Coordinates of C-alpha atoms in Angstrom, one line a residue:
M1 CA 13.2 -29.1 13.0
P2 CA 13.1 -32.5 11.3
A3 CA 16.3 -33.2 9.4
A4 CA 16.9 -35.0 6.1
A5 CA 16.8 -38.7 6.3
Y6 CA 20.1 -40.5 7.0
A7 CA 21.0 -44.0 8.2
G8 CA 21.0 -44.4 12.0
K9 CA 18.8 -41.3 12.7
E10 CA 15.4 -41.7 14.4
C11 CA 12.8 -42.2 11.6
V12 CA 10.7 -39.1 10.9
C13 CA 8.6 -40.3 8.0
Q14 CA 5.4 -42.3 7.4
F15 CA 7.4 -45.6 7.0
N16 CA 7.9 -45.6 10.7
R17 CA 11.1 -47.6 10.6
G18 CA 12.2 -46.7 14.1
I19 CA 15.7 -46.1 13.0
C20 CA 16.2 -44.6 9.5
D21 CA 17.4 -46.9 6.8
Q22 CA 16.8 -44.3 4.0
T23 CA 14.0 -46.3 2.4
C24 CA 12.1 -43.1 1.9
V25 CA 14.7 -41.3 -0.1
Q26 CA 16.1 -44.1 -2.2
D27 CA 14.4 -42.9 -5.4
M28 CA 14.7 -39.2 -4.8
L29 CA 17.5 -38.5 -7.3
A30 CA 15.7 -40.6 -10.0
T31 CA 12.4 -38.8 -9.5
P32 CA 11.5 -36.3 -12.3
F33 CA 9.9 -33.2 -10.9
Y34 CA 7.4 -31.2 -12.9
I35 CA 8.7 -27.6 -12.6
A36 CA 6.1 -24.9 -12.3
C37 CA 5.7 -21.4 -11.1
L38 CA 2.7 -20.9 -8.7
K39 CA 0.5 -17.8 -8.5
L40 CA 0.0 -17.3 -4.8
K41 CA -1.5 -13.8 -4.7
G42 CA -4.7 -13.9 -2.6
R43 CA -4.4 -17.6 -1.9
R44 CA -4.4 -19.0 1.6
C45 CA -1.1 -20.5 2.4
L46 CA -0.7 -22.3 5.7
V47 CA 2.6 -22.7 7.7
V48 CA 2.5 -25.0 10.6
G49 CA 5.4 -24.2 12.9
G50 CA 6.7 -20.7 13.6
G51 CA 10.4 -21.1 14.4
D52 CA 13.4 -20.1 12.4
I53 CA 12.4 -22.3 9.4
G54 CA 8.8 -21.3 9.7
L55 CA 9.9 -17.6 9.5
E56 CA 11.9 -18.4 6.3
K57 CA 8.9 -20.1 4.7
I58 CA 6.5 -17.3 5.8
E59 CA 8.8 -14.6 4.3
G60 CA 9.0 -16.5 1.0
L61 CA 5.3 -16.9 0.8
L62 CA 4.7 -13.2 1.6
A63 CA 7.2 -12.2 -1.1
C64 CA 4.9 -13.9 -3.6
G65 CA 1.7 -12.3 -2.3
G66 CA 0.4 -15.3 -0.4
D67 CA -2.3 -14.9 2.2
V68 CA -0.3 -16.5 5.0
V69 CA -1.6 -18.2 8.1
C70 CA 0.7 -19.6 10.7
I71 CA -0.4 -22.2 13.3
A72 CA 1.9 -22.7 16.2
P73 CA 1.8 -22.4 20.0
E74 CA 5.0 -20.3 20.0
V75 CA 6.7 -18.4 17.3
H76 CA 9.9 -16.6 16.4
P77 CA 9.7 -12.9 17.5
E78 CA 9.7 -11.8 13.9
V79 CA 6.7 -14.0 13.1
E80 CA 4.9 -12.4 16.1
R81 CA 5.8 -9.0 14.7
L82 CA 4.4 -9.9 11.2
A83 CA 1.2 -11.0 12.9
A84 CA 1.0 -7.8 15.0
E85 CA 1.3 -5.6 12.0
G86 CA -1.3 -7.6 10.1
S87 CA 1.0 -9.1 7.4
I88 CA 0.0 -12.6 8.5
A89 CA -2.6 -14.3 10.7
W90 CA -1.2 -16.3 13.6
E91 CA -3.3 -18.9 15.3
Q92 CA -1.6 -19.6 18.7
R93 CA -2.3 -23.3 19.0
E94 CA -1.4 -26.7 17.8
Y95 CA -2.5 -28.1 14.4
A96 CA -6.0 -29.4 15.0
G97 CA -6.6 -31.6 12.0
P98 CA -8.0 -31.6 8.4
E99 CA -10.4 -28.7 9.2
D100 CA -7.3 -26.4 9.4
L101 CA -6.8 -27.1 5.7
D102 CA -10.2 -25.7 4.6
A103 CA -9.9 -23.3 1.7
T104 CA -6.1 -23.7 1.8
F105 CA -4.0 -23.8 -1.4
M106 CA -0.8 -25.2 0.1
V107 CA 0.6 -26.2 3.5
I108 CA 4.2 -26.2 4.7
A109 CA 4.9 -28.0 7.9
C110 CA 8.0 -27.3 9.9
T111 CA 7.3 -28.7 13.4
D112 CA 9.6 -31.0 15.4
D113 CA 6.8 -33.5 16.0
T114 CA 6.9 -36.4 13.5
A115 CA 3.3 -37.5 14.3
I116 CA 2.0 -34.0 13.6
N117 CA 4.0 -33.8 10.3
I118 CA 2.7 -37.2 9.1
G119 CA -0.9 -36.1 10.0
I120 CA -0.6 -32.9 8.1
Y121 CA 0.8 -34.8 5.0
D122 CA -2.0 -37.4 5.2
D123 CA -4.7 -34.7 5.6
A124 CA -3.3 -32.7 2.6
E125 CA -2.9 -35.7 0.4
H126 CA -6.5 -36.8 1.1
R127 CA -7.6 -33.4 -0.2
A128 CA -5.2 -33.6 -3.2
M129 CA -3.5 -30.3 -2.2
L130 CA 0.1 -29.1 -2.1
V131 CA 2.0 -30.1 1.0
N132 CA 5.7 -29.9 2.0
V133 CA 7.1 -31.1 5.3
V134 CA 10.4 -29.4 5.5
D135 CA 13.4 -31.7 5.2
V136 CA 11.3 -34.9 5.0
P137 CA 11.2 -35.8 1.3
P138 CA 8.6 -38.6 1.5
L139 CA 6.2 -36.2 3.3
C140 CA 6.3 -33.8 0.3
N141 CA 4.4 -33.7 -3.0
F142 CA 6.4 -30.6 -4.0
I143 CA 9.9 -29.4 -3.2
L144 CA 11.1 -25.8 -2.8
P145 CA 14.2 -25.0 -5.0
A146 CA 16.7 -22.3 -4.3
I147 CA 15.5 -19.2 -6.1
V148 CA 17.5 -16.4 -7.8
R149 CA 15.2 -13.3 -8.1
T150 CA 16.1 -10.2 -10.1
G151 CA 13.2 -7.9 -11.0
P152 CA 10.7 -10.0 -13.0
L153 CA 13.2 -12.8 -13.5
A154 CA 13.2 -16.0 -11.3
I155 CA 15.6 -18.8 -11.8
A156 CA 15.1 -22.0 -9.8
I157 CA 17.9 -24.4 -8.8
S158 CA 17.3 -27.9 -7.5
T159 CA 19.5 -30.8 -6.7
A160 CA 16.5 -32.9 -5.7
G161 CA 17.6 -32.6 -2.1
A162 CA 21.0 -34.2 -2.8
S163 CA 23.0 -31.2 -1.7
P164 CA 21.6 -27.9 -0.4
A165 CA 25.2 -26.6 -0.2
L166 CA 25.7 -27.1 -3.9
A167 CA 22.4 -25.4 -4.7
K168 CA 23.5 -22.4 -2.6
R169 CA 26.8 -22.2 -4.5
M170 CA 24.9 -22.4 -7.8
K171 CA 22.5 -19.7 -6.7
R172 CA 25.4 -17.4 -5.9
E173 CA 27.1 -18.0 -9.2
I174 CA 23.9 -17.6 -11.2
S175 CA 23.2 -14.3 -9.4
E176 CA 26.6 -13.0 -10.6
L177 CA 26.1 -14.3 -14.1
F178 CA 22.5 -13.1 -14.7
G179 CA 22.4 -9.6 -13.1
E180 CA 20.3 -6.5 -13.2
E181 CA 20.8 -6.1 -17.0
Y182 CA 18.8 -9.3 -17.7
A183 CA 15.9 -8.0 -15.6
Q184 CA 16.0 -4.6 -17.4
L185 CA 16.0 -6.3 -20.8
A186 CA 13.1 -8.5 -19.8
I187 CA 11.1 -5.4 -18.8
M188 CA 12.0 -3.7 -22.1
L189 CA 11.0 -6.7 -24.2
N190 CA 7.7 -7.0 -22.2
D191 CA 7.0 -3.4 -23.2
A192 CA 7.3 -4.5 -26.9
R193 CA 4.9 -7.5 -26.5
G194 CA 1.8 -5.5 -27.1
W195 CA 3.2 -4.1 -30.4
A196 CA 4.2 -7.6 -31.5
K197 CA 0.9 -9.2 -30.7
G198 CA -1.0 -6.4 -32.4
T199 CA 1.2 -6.2 -35.5
L200 CA 2.8 -9.6 -36.2
P201 CA 0.2 -12.2 -37.4
T202 CA 1.8 -15.5 -36.4
Y203 CA 3.8 -17.0 -33.5
Q204 CA 6.7 -17.6 -35.8
D205 CA 6.7 -13.9 -36.8
R206 CA 6.7 -12.8 -33.2
K207 CA 9.4 -15.4 -32.3
A208 CA 11.7 -14.0 -35.1
F209 CA 11.1 -10.4 -34.0
F210 CA 12.2 -11.1 -30.4
E211 CA 15.1 -13.4 -31.4
E212 CA 16.5 -10.7 -33.7
I213 CA 16.7 -8.3 -30.7
V214 CA 18.0 -10.8 -28.2
N215 CA 20.5 -12.7 -30.4
G216 CA 21.3 -10.1 -33.1
D217 CA 24.7 -8.7 -34.0
Q218 CA 24.5 -6.1 -31.3
D219 CA 24.2 -7.6 -27.8
P220 CA 21.5 -5.8 -25.8
I221 CA 23.0 -7.1 -22.6
A222 CA 26.4 -5.6 -23.4
L223 CA 24.7 -2.3 -24.2
L224 CA 22.9 -2.3 -20.9
R225 CA 26.1 -3.2 -19.0
A226 CA 27.6 -0.1 -20.7
G227 CA 24.6 2.0 -19.5
D228 CA 23.2 2.4 -23.0
S229 CA 19.5 1.7 -22.6
E230 CA 18.8 4.0 -25.5
G231 CA 20.8 1.7 -27.7
V232 CA 18.6 -1.2 -26.7
R233 CA 15.5 0.9 -27.5
A234 CA 17.0 1.6 -30.9
L235 CA 17.5 -2.1 -31.5
I236 CA 13.9 -2.7 -30.6
A237 CA 12.7 0.1 -32.9
A238 CA 14.8 -1.2 -35.8
A239 CA 13.4 -4.7 -35.4
Q240 CA 9.9 -3.3 -35.4
I241 CA 10.6 -1.5 -38.7
S242 CA 12.1 -4.6 -40.3
H243 CA 9.4 -6.9 -39.1
T244 CA 6.3 -4.8 -39.8
P245 CA 4.3 -6.5 -42.5
A246 CA 4.2 -4.7 -45.9

């Protein structure tokens, strides 16, 4: 697996320095990333490389409904099992070139061959598609943050590659802070969206309705932590009454 660039290491990026001088990552911390959530359901997502890291990326794509294809001569036993059960498609071979990217939404490369990784990046960039070469920042046009998932909630944490260890600590602490109660409240508020859209005429009216519930005198999160989901439903019902146009 290619490792993050550091001085004195063999170069693994397209600058082909021979020995890394960190040219490729000098502006990483100053690069503003456009944060977005991608809808992967039914989209072809290619993973080139099927080792431990490949398995991690495959599982993440499957969790989001991606149509996952893995290209690798050899794979982790769990990747082979996923292919055998039909959860992914495994093409047991080396990456062949740009034709492997046909009808593909994104590609993640995690091979230990720098030339292959650079070729995948160049092929993907030529097609203006999403590409991430694991642990090689200059061979990525998107990065994968640490994710906290609880029900419908997803919180992304990124240090722009500066410290994965710090991102993991933040993920653990955020998981403890924003627990199951927040996911439960999100579901209950979503149930009220239809009423709000059908009843309240303006965006500002709908905003005021939901903010009264979330930030009112009674804390819905505290109620849910106490096991009082009916109390939250009562808050929502009261807000519906007070915000219904005369």
